[in-house]
CSV table of C-alpha atoms in Angstrom, one decimal:
chain,number,residue,atom,x,y,z
A,1,MET,CA,4.7,-35.9,22.0
A,2,ASN,CA,6.2,-32.7,23.4
A,3,PRO,CA,3.3,-30.3,24.2
A,4,ILE,CA,5.0,-27.5,22.2
A,5,LEU,CA,5.2,-29.7,19.1
A,6,THR,CA,1.6,-30.9,19.6
A,7,ILE,CA,0.3,-27.3,19.7
A,8,ALA,CA,2.5,-26.3,16.7
A,9,LYS,CA,1.4,-29.3,14.7
A,10,LYS,CA,-2.3,-28.7,15.4
A,11,GLU,CA,-2.2,-25.0,14.7
A,12,TYR,CA,-0.1,-25.5,11.5
A,13,ARG,CA,-2.6,-28.1,10.3
A,14,ASP,CA,-5.6,-25.9,11.2
A,15,THR,CA,-4.1,-23.0,9.2
A,16,PHE,CA,-4.5,-25.0,6.0
A,17,HIS,CA,-8.1,-25.7,6.8
A,18,SER,CA,-8.8,-22.1,6.0
A,19,PRO,CA,-8.8,-20.8,2.4
A,20,ILE,CA,-7.1,-17.7,3.7
A,21,ALA,CA,-3.8,-19.7,3.9
A,22,TYR,CA,-3.9,-20.5,0.2
A,23,VAL,CA,-4.9,-17.0,-0.7
A,24,PHE,CA,-1.9,-15.7,1.4
A,25,ILE,CA,0.6,-18.0,-0.2
A,26,SER,CA,-0.8,-17.4,-3.7
A,27,VAL,CA,-0.7,-13.6,-3.4
A,28,PHE,CA,2.7,-13.6,-1.7
A,29,LEU,CA,4.2,-15.7,-4.5
A,30,PHE,CA,2.5,-13.7,-7.2
A,31,LEU,CA,3.7,-10.4,-5.9
A,32,GLY,CA,7.2,-11.7,-5.2
A,33,PHE,CA,7.7,-13.2,-8.6
A,34,TRP,CA,6.1,-10.2,-10.4
A,35,LEU,CA,8.4,-7.7,-8.6
A,36,PHE,CA,11.3,-9.9,-9.5
A,37,PHE,CA,10.5,-10.4,-13.2
A,38,ALA,CA,9.7,-6.7,-13.6
A,39,ASN,CA,13.4,-6.0,-13.2
A,40,PHE,CA,15.1,-9.3,-14.2
A,41,PHE,CA,15.2,-8.8,-17.9
A,42,VAL,CA,16.1,-5.1,-17.5
A,43,GLN,CA,19.1,-6.0,-15.3
A,44,GLY,CA,20.4,-8.6,-17.8
A,45,GLU,CA,22.2,-10.6,-15.1
A,46,ALA,CA,21.5,-13.7,-13.2
A,47,SER,CA,20.8,-12.2,-9.8
A,48,LEU,CA,18.0,-12.4,-7.2
A,49,ARG,CA,18.9,-9.0,-5.6
A,50,SER,CA,15.6,-7.3,-6.6
A,51,PHE,CA,13.6,-10.3,-5.3
A,52,PHE,CA,15.3,-10.3,-1.9
A,53,SER,CA,15.1,-6.5,-1.6
A,54,TRP,CA,11.3,-6.7,-1.8
A,55,VAL,CA,10.4,-9.8,0.2
A,56,PRO,CA,11.2,-8.2,3.6
A,57,VAL,CA,9.0,-5.3,2.7
A,58,LEU,CA,6.2,-7.7,1.6
A,59,PHE,CA,6.6,-9.4,5.0
A,60,ILE,CA,5.6,-6.1,6.7
A,61,VAL,CA,2.1,-6.5,5.3
A,62,PHE,CA,1.8,-10.2,4.9
A,63,LEU,CA,3.1,-11.6,8.2
A,64,PRO,CA,0.8,-9.5,10.4
A,65,SER,CA,-2.1,-11.1,8.6
A,66,VAL,CA,-0.8,-14.5,9.8
A,67,THR,CA,-0.4,-13.4,13.5
A,68,MET,CA,-3.3,-11.0,14.0
A,69,GLY,CA,-5.9,-13.5,15.0
A,70,ARG,CA,-3.8,-16.0,16.8
A,71,TRP,CA,-4.4,-14.5,20.3
A,72,ALA,CA,-7.0,-11.8,19.5
A,73,GLU,CA,-9.5,-14.3,18.1
A,74,GLU,CA,-8.9,-16.7,21.1
A,75,LYS,CA,-9.6,-13.8,23.5
A,76,LYS,CA,-12.6,-12.6,21.6
A,77,SER,CA,-14.2,-16.1,21.4
A,78,GLY,CA,-13.2,-17.0,25.0
A,79,THR,CA,-11.3,-20.2,23.9
A,80,ILE,CA,-8.1,-18.8,25.4
A,81,GLU,CA,-9.6,-19.6,28.9
A,82,ILE,CA,-10.1,-23.2,27.8
A,83,LEU,CA,-6.6,-23.4,26.3
A,84,LEU,CA,-5.0,-22.0,29.5
A,85,THR,CA,-6.8,-24.5,31.7
A,86,GLN,CA,-5.1,-27.4,29.9
A,87,PRO,CA,-2.1,-29.1,31.7
A,88,ILE,CA,0.4,-27.0,29.8
A,89,THR,CA,2.3,-23.9,30.7
A,90,GLU,CA,2.1,-20.5,29.1
A,91,PRO,CA,5.6,-20.7,27.6
A,92,GLN,CA,4.7,-24.0,25.9
A,93,VAL,CA,1.5,-22.5,24.4
A,94,VAL,CA,3.3,-19.4,23.2
A,95,LEU,CA,6.2,-21.4,21.7
A,96,GLY,CA,3.7,-23.8,20.1
A,97,LYS,CA,1.8,-21.0,18.4
A,98,PHE,CA,5.1,-19.3,17.4
A,99,LEU,CA,6.4,-22.5,15.7
A,100,ALA,CA,3.1,-23.0,13.9
A,101,VAL,CA,3.2,-19.5,12.3
A,102,PHE,CA,6.9,-19.9,11.6
A,103,PHE,CA,6.5,-23.2,9.9
A,104,PHE,CA,3.7,-21.7,7.8
A,105,SER,CA,5.8,-18.7,6.8
A,106,ALA,CA,8.8,-21.0,6.1
A,107,THR,CA,6.5,-23.0,3.8
A,108,ALA,CA,5.8,-19.8,1.8
A,109,ILE,CA,9.5,-18.9,1.6
A,110,LEU,CA,10.5,-22.4,0.5
A,111,LEU,CA,8.0,-22.3,-2.3
A,112,THR,CA,10.1,-19.5,-3.9
A,113,LEU,CA,13.1,-21.9,-4.2
A,114,PRO,CA,12.1,-22.8,-7.8
A,115,LEU,CA,12.8,-19.2,-8.7
A,116,ALA,CA,16.4,-19.4,-7.5
A,117,VAL,CA,16.9,-22.7,-9.3
A,118,THR,CA,15.5,-21.3,-12.5
A,119,VAL,CA,17.8,-18.2,-12.4
A,120,GLY,CA,20.7,-20.5,-11.6
A,121,ILE,CA,20.0,-22.6,-14.7
A,122,LEU,CA,19.6,-19.5,-16.9
A,123,GLY,CA,22.9,-17.8,-15.8
A,124,ASN,CA,25.9,-17.9,-13.5
A,125,LEU,CA,24.1,-17.2,-10.2
A,126,ASP,CA,26.3,-16.4,-7.2
A,127,TRP,CA,24.8,-18.7,-4.6
A,128,GLY,CA,26.5,-17.1,-1.6
A,129,PRO,CA,24.2,-14.1,-1.4
A,130,VAL,CA,21.2,-16.3,-2.2
A,131,ILE,CA,21.9,-18.6,0.7
A,132,GLY,CA,22.6,-15.6,3.0
A,133,SER,CA,19.4,-13.9,1.8
A,134,TYR,CA,17.3,-17.0,2.5
A,135,ALA,CA,18.9,-17.3,6.0
A,136,GLY,CA,18.0,-13.6,6.5
A,137,LEU,CA,14.4,-14.2,5.4
A,138,PHE,CA,13.9,-17.1,7.8
A,139,LEU,CA,15.5,-15.1,10.7
A,140,ALA,CA,13.5,-11.9,9.8
A,141,ALA,CA,10.3,-13.8,9.6
A,142,GLY,CA,10.9,-15.2,13.0
A,143,ALA,CA,11.4,-11.7,14.5
A,144,TYR,CA,8.4,-10.3,12.6
A,145,LEU,CA,6.1,-13.2,13.8
A,146,ALA,CA,7.2,-12.9,17.4
A,147,ILE,CA,6.4,-9.2,17.4
A,148,GLY,CA,3.0,-9.9,15.7
A,149,LEU,CA,2.0,-12.6,18.2
A,150,PHE,CA,2.9,-10.3,21.1
A,151,ILE,CA,0.7,-7.5,19.7
A,152,SER,CA,-2.1,-9.9,19.0
A,153,SER,CA,-2.0,-10.9,22.7
A,154,LEU,CA,-2.8,-7.3,23.7
A,155,THR,CA,-6.1,-7.0,22.0
A,156,GLU,CA,-9.3,-8.8,21.1
A,157,ASN,CA,-9.6,-7.0,17.8
A,158,GLN,CA,-7.8,-8.6,14.8
A,159,ILE,CA,-7.8,-5.5,12.7
A,160,VAL,CA,-6.2,-3.5,15.6
A,161,ALA,CA,-3.6,-6.2,16.0
A,162,PHE,CA,-2.9,-6.1,12.2
A,163,ILE,CA,-2.5,-2.3,12.0
A,164,LEU,CA,-0.3,-2.0,15.1
A,165,THR,CA,1.9,-4.8,13.9
A,166,VAL,CA,2.3,-3.2,10.5
A,167,ILE,CA,3.3,0.1,12.1
A,168,ALA,CA,5.7,-1.6,14.5
A,169,LEU,CA,7.4,-3.6,11.7
A,170,PHE,CA,7.5,-0.6,9.3
A,171,ILE,CA,9.3,1.5,12.0
A,172,LEU,CA,11.7,-1.3,13.0
A,173,TYR,CA,12.6,-2.1,9.4
A,174,PHE,CA,13.2,1.3,8.1
A,175,LEU,CA,15.1,2.7,11.1
A,176,GLY,CA,18.3,1.8,9.4
A,177,ALA,CA,17.4,2.9,5.9
A,178,GLU,CA,19.7,5.5,4.4
A,179,ILE,CA,16.9,8.0,3.9
A,180,VAL,CA,16.2,7.9,7.6
A,181,LEU,CA,19.8,8.0,8.7
A,182,MET,CA,20.3,11.2,6.7
A,183,TYR,CA,17.9,13.1,9.0
A,184,VAL,CA,19.0,11.8,12.4
A,185,PRO,CA,21.9,13.2,14.5
A,186,GLU,CA,25.1,11.5,13.6
A,187,PHE,CA,25.7,10.1,17.1
A,188,LEU,CA,22.3,8.3,16.8
A,189,SER,CA,23.0,6.7,13.4
A,190,PRO,CA,24.8,3.6,14.8
A,191,LEU,CA,22.0,3.0,17.3
A,192,PHE,CA,19.3,3.3,14.6
A,193,ALA,CA,21.3,1.0,12.3
A,194,MET,CA,21.8,-1.6,15.1
A,195,ALA,CA,18.1,-1.6,15.9
A,196,SER,CA,17.0,-1.9,12.3
A,197,ILE,CA,15.9,-5.1,10.7
A,198,TYR,CA,16.8,-3.6,7.3
A,199,ALA,CA,20.5,-3.1,8.2
A,200,HIS,CA,20.9,-6.7,9.4
A,201,PHE,CA,19.1,-8.1,6.4
A,202,GLU,CA,21.3,-6.1,4.0
A,203,SER,CA,24.4,-7.6,5.6
A,204,LEU,CA,23.1,-11.2,5.2
A,205,SER,CA,21.9,-10.6,1.7
A,206,ARG,CA,25.5,-9.9,0.6
A,207,GLY,CA,26.3,-13.4,1.6
A,208,VAL,CA,28.1,-12.3,4.8
A,209,ILE,CA,26.9,-14.6,7.7
A,210,ASP,CA,27.8,-12.5,10.7
A,211,LEU,CA,27.1,-13.9,14.1
A,212,ARG,CA,25.9,-10.4,15.3
A,213,ASP,CA,23.1,-10.4,12.7
A,214,ILE,CA,22.0,-13.9,13.7
A,215,LEU,CA,22.0,-12.9,17.4
A,216,TYR,CA,20.1,-9.7,16.6
A,217,TYR,CA,17.2,-11.7,15.1
A,218,LEU,CA,17.2,-14.4,17.8
A,219,SER,CA,17.2,-11.7,20.5
A,220,VAL,CA,14.3,-9.8,18.9
A,221,ALA,CA,12.3,-13.0,18.6
A,222,GLY,CA,13.2,-14.2,22.0
A,223,PHE,CA,12.4,-10.9,23.6
A,224,PHE,CA,8.9,-10.7,22.1
A,225,ILE,CA,8.2,-14.3,22.8
A,226,LEU,CA,9.0,-13.5,26.5
A,227,LEU,CA,6.7,-10.5,26.4
A,228,ASN,CA,4.0,-12.7,24.9
A,229,THR,CA,4.4,-15.2,27.7
A,230,MET,CA,4.2,-12.4,30.3
A,231,SER,CA,1.1,-11.0,28.6
A,232,LEU,CA,-0.6,-14.4,29.0
A,233,GLU,CA,0.5,-14.8,32.6
A,234,SER,CA,-0.8,-11.4,33.5
A,235,ARG,CA,-4.3,-12.7,32.9
A,236,LYS,CA,-3.9,-14.8,36.0
A,237,TRP,CA,-3.1,-11.8,38.1
A,238,GLU,CA,-6.1,-10.0,36.7
A,239,ALA,CA,-8.4,-12.9,37.5
Protein backbone atom coordinates (compact mmCIF):
# COMPACT_ATOMS: atom_id res chain seq x y z
CA MET A 1 0.00 0.00 0.00
CA ASN A 2 1.14 3.56 -0.63
CA PRO A 3 3.13 4.77 2.45
CA ILE A 4 0.98 7.92 2.67
CA LEU A 5 -2.23 5.90 2.86
CA THR A 6 -0.64 3.43 5.30
CA ILE A 7 0.25 6.26 7.71
CA ALA A 8 -3.15 7.93 7.20
CA LYS A 9 -5.01 4.67 7.88
CA LYS A 10 -2.97 3.90 11.01
CA GLU A 11 -3.30 7.43 12.44
CA TYR A 12 -7.02 7.57 11.65
CA ARG A 13 -7.62 4.21 13.34
CA ASP A 14 -5.48 5.18 16.35
CA THR A 15 -7.52 8.37 16.76
CA PHE A 16 -10.61 6.32 17.56
CA HIS A 17 -8.72 4.30 20.18
CA SER A 18 -8.82 7.41 22.34
CA PRO A 19 -12.02 8.54 24.11
CA ILE A 20 -11.07 12.11 23.18
CA ALA A 21 -12.18 11.41 19.59
CA TYR A 22 -15.70 10.51 20.73
CA VAL A 23 -15.83 13.47 23.11
CA PHE A 24 -14.72 15.76 20.27
CA ILE A 25 -17.39 14.52 17.86
CA SER A 26 -20.13 14.50 20.51
CA VAL A 27 -19.43 18.05 21.71
CA PHE A 28 -19.03 19.33 18.15
CA LEU A 29 -22.37 17.85 17.08
CA PHE A 30 -24.14 19.01 20.24
CA LEU A 31 -22.95 22.61 19.89
CA GLY A 32 -23.59 22.69 16.14
CA PHE A 33 -27.13 21.34 16.46
CA TRP A 34 -27.90 23.48 19.51
CA LEU A 35 -26.78 26.69 17.77
CA PHE A 36 -28.89 25.72 14.76
CA PHE A 37 -32.11 24.87 16.62
CA ALA A 38 -31.77 27.99 18.81
CA ASN A 39 -32.59 30.03 15.67
CA PHE A 40 -34.42 27.55 13.43
CA PHE A 41 -37.91 27.94 14.88
CA VAL A 42 -37.48 31.73 15.22
CA GLN A 43 -36.52 32.05 11.54
CA GLY A 44 -39.59 30.11 10.41
CA GLU A 45 -37.89 28.99 7.19
CA ALA A 46 -36.18 25.85 5.91
CA SER A 47 -32.60 27.11 5.92
CA LEU A 48 -29.27 25.95 7.34
CA ARG A 49 -27.73 29.43 7.14
CA SER A 50 -27.35 29.79 10.92
CA PHE A 51 -25.74 26.34 11.19
CA PHE A 52 -23.19 27.03 8.47
CA SER A 53 -22.41 30.47 9.89
CA TRP A 54 -21.34 28.89 13.20
CA VAL A 55 -19.46 25.77 12.13
CA PRO A 56 -16.36 27.58 10.75
CA VAL A 57 -16.18 29.47 14.06
CA LEU A 58 -16.44 26.21 16.04
CA PHE A 59 -13.64 24.84 13.87
CA ILE A 60 -11.33 27.59 15.21
CA VAL A 61 -11.48 25.94 18.64
CA PHE A 62 -12.16 22.31 17.76
CA LEU A 63 -9.69 21.58 14.96
CA PRO A 64 -6.60 22.80 16.85
CA SER A 65 -7.46 20.17 19.46
CA VAL A 66 -7.18 17.57 16.69
CA THR A 67 -3.78 18.75 15.44
CA MET A 68 -2.08 19.99 18.62
CA GLY A 69 -0.51 16.68 19.61
CA ARG A 70 0.22 15.20 16.20
CA TRP A 71 3.81 16.46 16.10
CA ALA A 72 4.23 18.03 19.54
CA GLU A 73 3.61 14.73 21.32
CA GLU A 74 5.84 12.82 18.87
CA LYS A 75 8.66 15.30 19.60
CA LYS A 76 8.13 15.22 23.35
CA SER A 77 8.11 11.41 23.56
CA GLY A 78 10.95 11.01 21.06
CA THR A 79 8.91 8.79 18.72
CA ILE A 80 9.45 11.29 15.92
CA GLU A 81 13.06 10.11 15.64
CA ILE A 82 11.88 6.50 15.22
CA LEU A 83 9.28 7.58 12.68
CA LEU A 84 11.79 9.51 10.60
CA THR A 85 14.24 6.61 10.51
CA GLN A 86 11.66 4.49 8.66
CA PRO A 87 12.11 4.06 4.88
CA ILE A 88 9.66 6.86 4.12
CA THR A 89 10.19 10.47 3.17
CA GLU A 90 9.20 13.54 5.18
CA PRO A 91 6.55 14.62 2.63
CA GLN A 92 4.96 11.16 2.86
CA VAL A 93 4.82 11.34 6.66
CA VAL A 94 3.35 14.85 6.60
CA LEU A 95 0.75 13.97 3.96
CA GLY A 96 -0.16 10.80 5.85
CA LYS A 97 -0.79 12.71 9.06
CA PHE A 98 -2.67 15.43 7.19
CA LEU A 99 -4.99 12.90 5.53
CA ALA A 100 -5.62 11.18 8.88
CA VAL A 101 -6.79 14.37 10.61
CA PHE A 102 -8.70 15.44 7.49
CA PHE A 103 -10.59 12.13 7.31
CA PHE A 104 -11.37 12.40 11.03
CA SER A 105 -12.73 15.95 10.62
CA ALA A 106 -14.63 14.90 7.48
CA THR A 107 -16.27 12.15 9.54
CA ALA A 108 -17.51 14.76 12.03
CA ILE A 109 -18.80 16.97 9.19
CA LEU A 110 -20.60 14.08 7.48
CA LEU A 111 -22.36 13.22 10.74
CA THR A 112 -24.22 16.54 10.42
CA LEU A 113 -25.87 15.44 7.14
CA PRO A 114 -28.99 14.08 8.92
CA LEU A 115 -29.65 17.67 9.99
CA ALA A 116 -29.76 18.82 6.36
CA VAL A 117 -31.95 15.87 5.37
CA THR A 118 -34.35 16.61 8.25
CA VAL A 119 -34.67 20.29 7.31
CA GLY A 120 -35.14 19.24 3.67
CA ILE A 121 -38.05 17.01 4.70
CA LEU A 122 -39.64 19.70 6.88
CA GLY A 123 -39.54 22.46 4.26
CA ASN A 124 -38.50 23.61 0.82
CA LEU A 125 -34.73 23.64 1.39
CA ASP A 126 -32.55 25.27 -1.28
CA TRP A 127 -29.84 22.63 -1.77
CA GLY A 128 -27.48 24.87 -3.75
CA PRO A 129 -26.20 26.84 -0.73
CA VAL A 130 -26.18 23.63 1.35
CA ILE A 131 -23.89 21.83 -1.14
CA GLY A 132 -21.70 24.95 -1.43
CA SER A 133 -21.47 25.26 2.35
CA TYR A 134 -20.49 21.62 2.80
CA ALA A 135 -17.82 22.04 0.11
CA GLY A 136 -16.64 25.14 1.97
CA LEU A 137 -16.50 23.24 5.28
CA PHE A 138 -14.33 20.48 3.81
CA LEU A 139 -12.01 23.00 2.15
CA ALA A 140 -11.81 25.23 5.25
CA ALA A 141 -11.14 22.20 7.46
CA GLY A 142 -8.25 21.22 5.20
CA ALA A 143 -6.73 24.70 5.48
CA TYR A 144 -7.26 24.85 9.27
CA LEU A 145 -5.70 21.40 9.77
CA ALA A 146 -2.64 22.16 7.62
CA ILE A 147 -2.00 25.31 9.68
CA GLY A 148 -2.49 23.40 12.95
CA LEU A 149 -0.13 20.60 11.94
CA PHE A 150 2.57 23.06 10.96
CA ILE A 151 2.31 24.90 14.29
CA SER A 152 2.34 21.56 16.16
CA SER A 153 5.64 20.74 14.39
CA LEU A 154 7.25 23.84 15.94
CA THR A 155 6.83 22.88 19.59
CA GLU A 156 6.91 19.98 22.04
CA ASN A 157 4.06 21.45 24.07
CA GLN A 158 0.52 20.54 22.99
CA ILE A 159 -1.07 23.43 24.87
CA VAL A 160 1.25 25.94 23.21
CA ALA A 161 0.42 24.41 19.82
CA PHE A 162 -3.31 24.63 20.60
CA ILE A 163 -3.22 28.27 21.69
CA LEU A 164 -1.03 29.45 18.82
CA THR A 165 -3.23 27.65 16.29
CA VAL A 166 -6.43 29.16 17.72
CA ILE A 167 -4.88 32.63 17.52
CA ALA A 168 -3.66 32.09 13.95
CA LEU A 169 -7.04 30.75 12.78
CA PHE A 170 -8.95 33.50 14.57
CA ILE A 171 -6.89 36.18 12.81
CA LEU A 172 -7.07 34.47 9.41
CA TYR A 173 -10.82 33.91 9.68
CA PHE A 174 -11.89 37.36 10.82
CA LEU A 175 -9.52 39.37 8.58
CA GLY A 176 -12.33 39.75 6.06
CA ALA A 177 -15.21 40.32 8.50
CA GLU A 178 -17.12 43.56 7.98
CA ILE A 179 -16.32 44.81 11.48
CA VAL A 180 -12.59 44.52 10.70
CA LEU A 181 -12.81 46.00 7.20
CA MET A 182 -14.55 49.07 8.67
CA TYR A 183 -11.35 50.02 10.52
CA VAL A 184 -8.67 49.29 7.95
CA PRO A 185 -7.57 51.74 5.20
CA GLU A 186 -9.72 51.36 2.12
CA PHE A 187 -6.81 50.33 -0.11
CA LEU A 188 -6.07 47.40 2.25
CA SER A 189 -9.65 46.07 2.33
CA PRO A 190 -9.35 43.91 -0.84
CA LEU A 191 -6.12 42.41 0.49
CA PHE A 192 -7.68 41.58 3.87
CA ALA A 193 -10.77 40.09 2.18
CA MET A 194 -8.62 38.02 -0.19
CA ALA A 195 -6.56 36.60 2.70
CA SER A 196 -9.58 35.85 4.90
CA ILE A 197 -11.08 32.38 5.30
CA TYR A 198 -14.37 34.06 6.25
CA ALA A 199 -14.78 35.90 2.93
CA HIS A 200 -14.13 32.79 0.84
CA PHE A 201 -16.48 30.68 2.94
CA GLU A 202 -19.22 33.31 2.65
CA SER A 203 -19.01 33.08 -1.12
CA LEU A 204 -19.29 29.27 -1.14
CA SER A 205 -22.12 29.28 1.40
CA ARG A 206 -24.25 31.26 -1.05
CA GLY A 207 -24.01 28.30 -3.41
CA VAL A 208 -21.50 30.05 -5.69
CA ILE A 209 -18.71 27.58 -6.54
CA ASP A 210 -15.95 29.97 -7.59
CA LEU A 211 -12.63 28.48 -8.70
CA ARG A 212 -10.80 31.32 -6.91
CA ASP A 213 -12.25 30.22 -3.55
CA ILE A 214 -11.26 26.59 -4.15
CA LEU A 215 -7.74 27.63 -5.21
CA TYR A 216 -7.45 29.81 -2.10
CA TYR A 217 -8.13 26.92 0.28
CA LEU A 218 -5.93 24.50 -1.66
CA SER A 219 -3.12 27.09 -1.70
CA VAL A 220 -3.32 27.69 2.06
CA ALA A 221 -3.34 23.95 2.79
CA GLY A 222 -0.53 23.27 0.31
CA PHE A 223 1.61 26.12 1.64
CA PHE A 224 1.39 24.98 5.26
CA ILE A 225 1.93 21.32 4.34
CA LEU A 226 5.10 22.47 2.58
CA LEU A 227 6.16 24.45 5.67
CA ASN A 228 5.43 21.39 7.81
CA THR A 229 7.68 19.26 5.59
CA MET A 230 10.46 21.86 5.73
CA SER A 231 10.09 21.98 9.52
CA LEU A 232 10.71 18.22 9.70
CA GLU A 233 13.59 18.31 7.24
CA SER A 234 15.26 21.05 9.28
CA ARG A 235 15.75 18.49 12.09
CA LYS A 236 18.31 16.76 9.87
CA TRP A 237 20.26 20.00 9.48
CA GLU A 238 20.22 20.52 13.25
CA ALA A 239 21.47 16.96 13.93
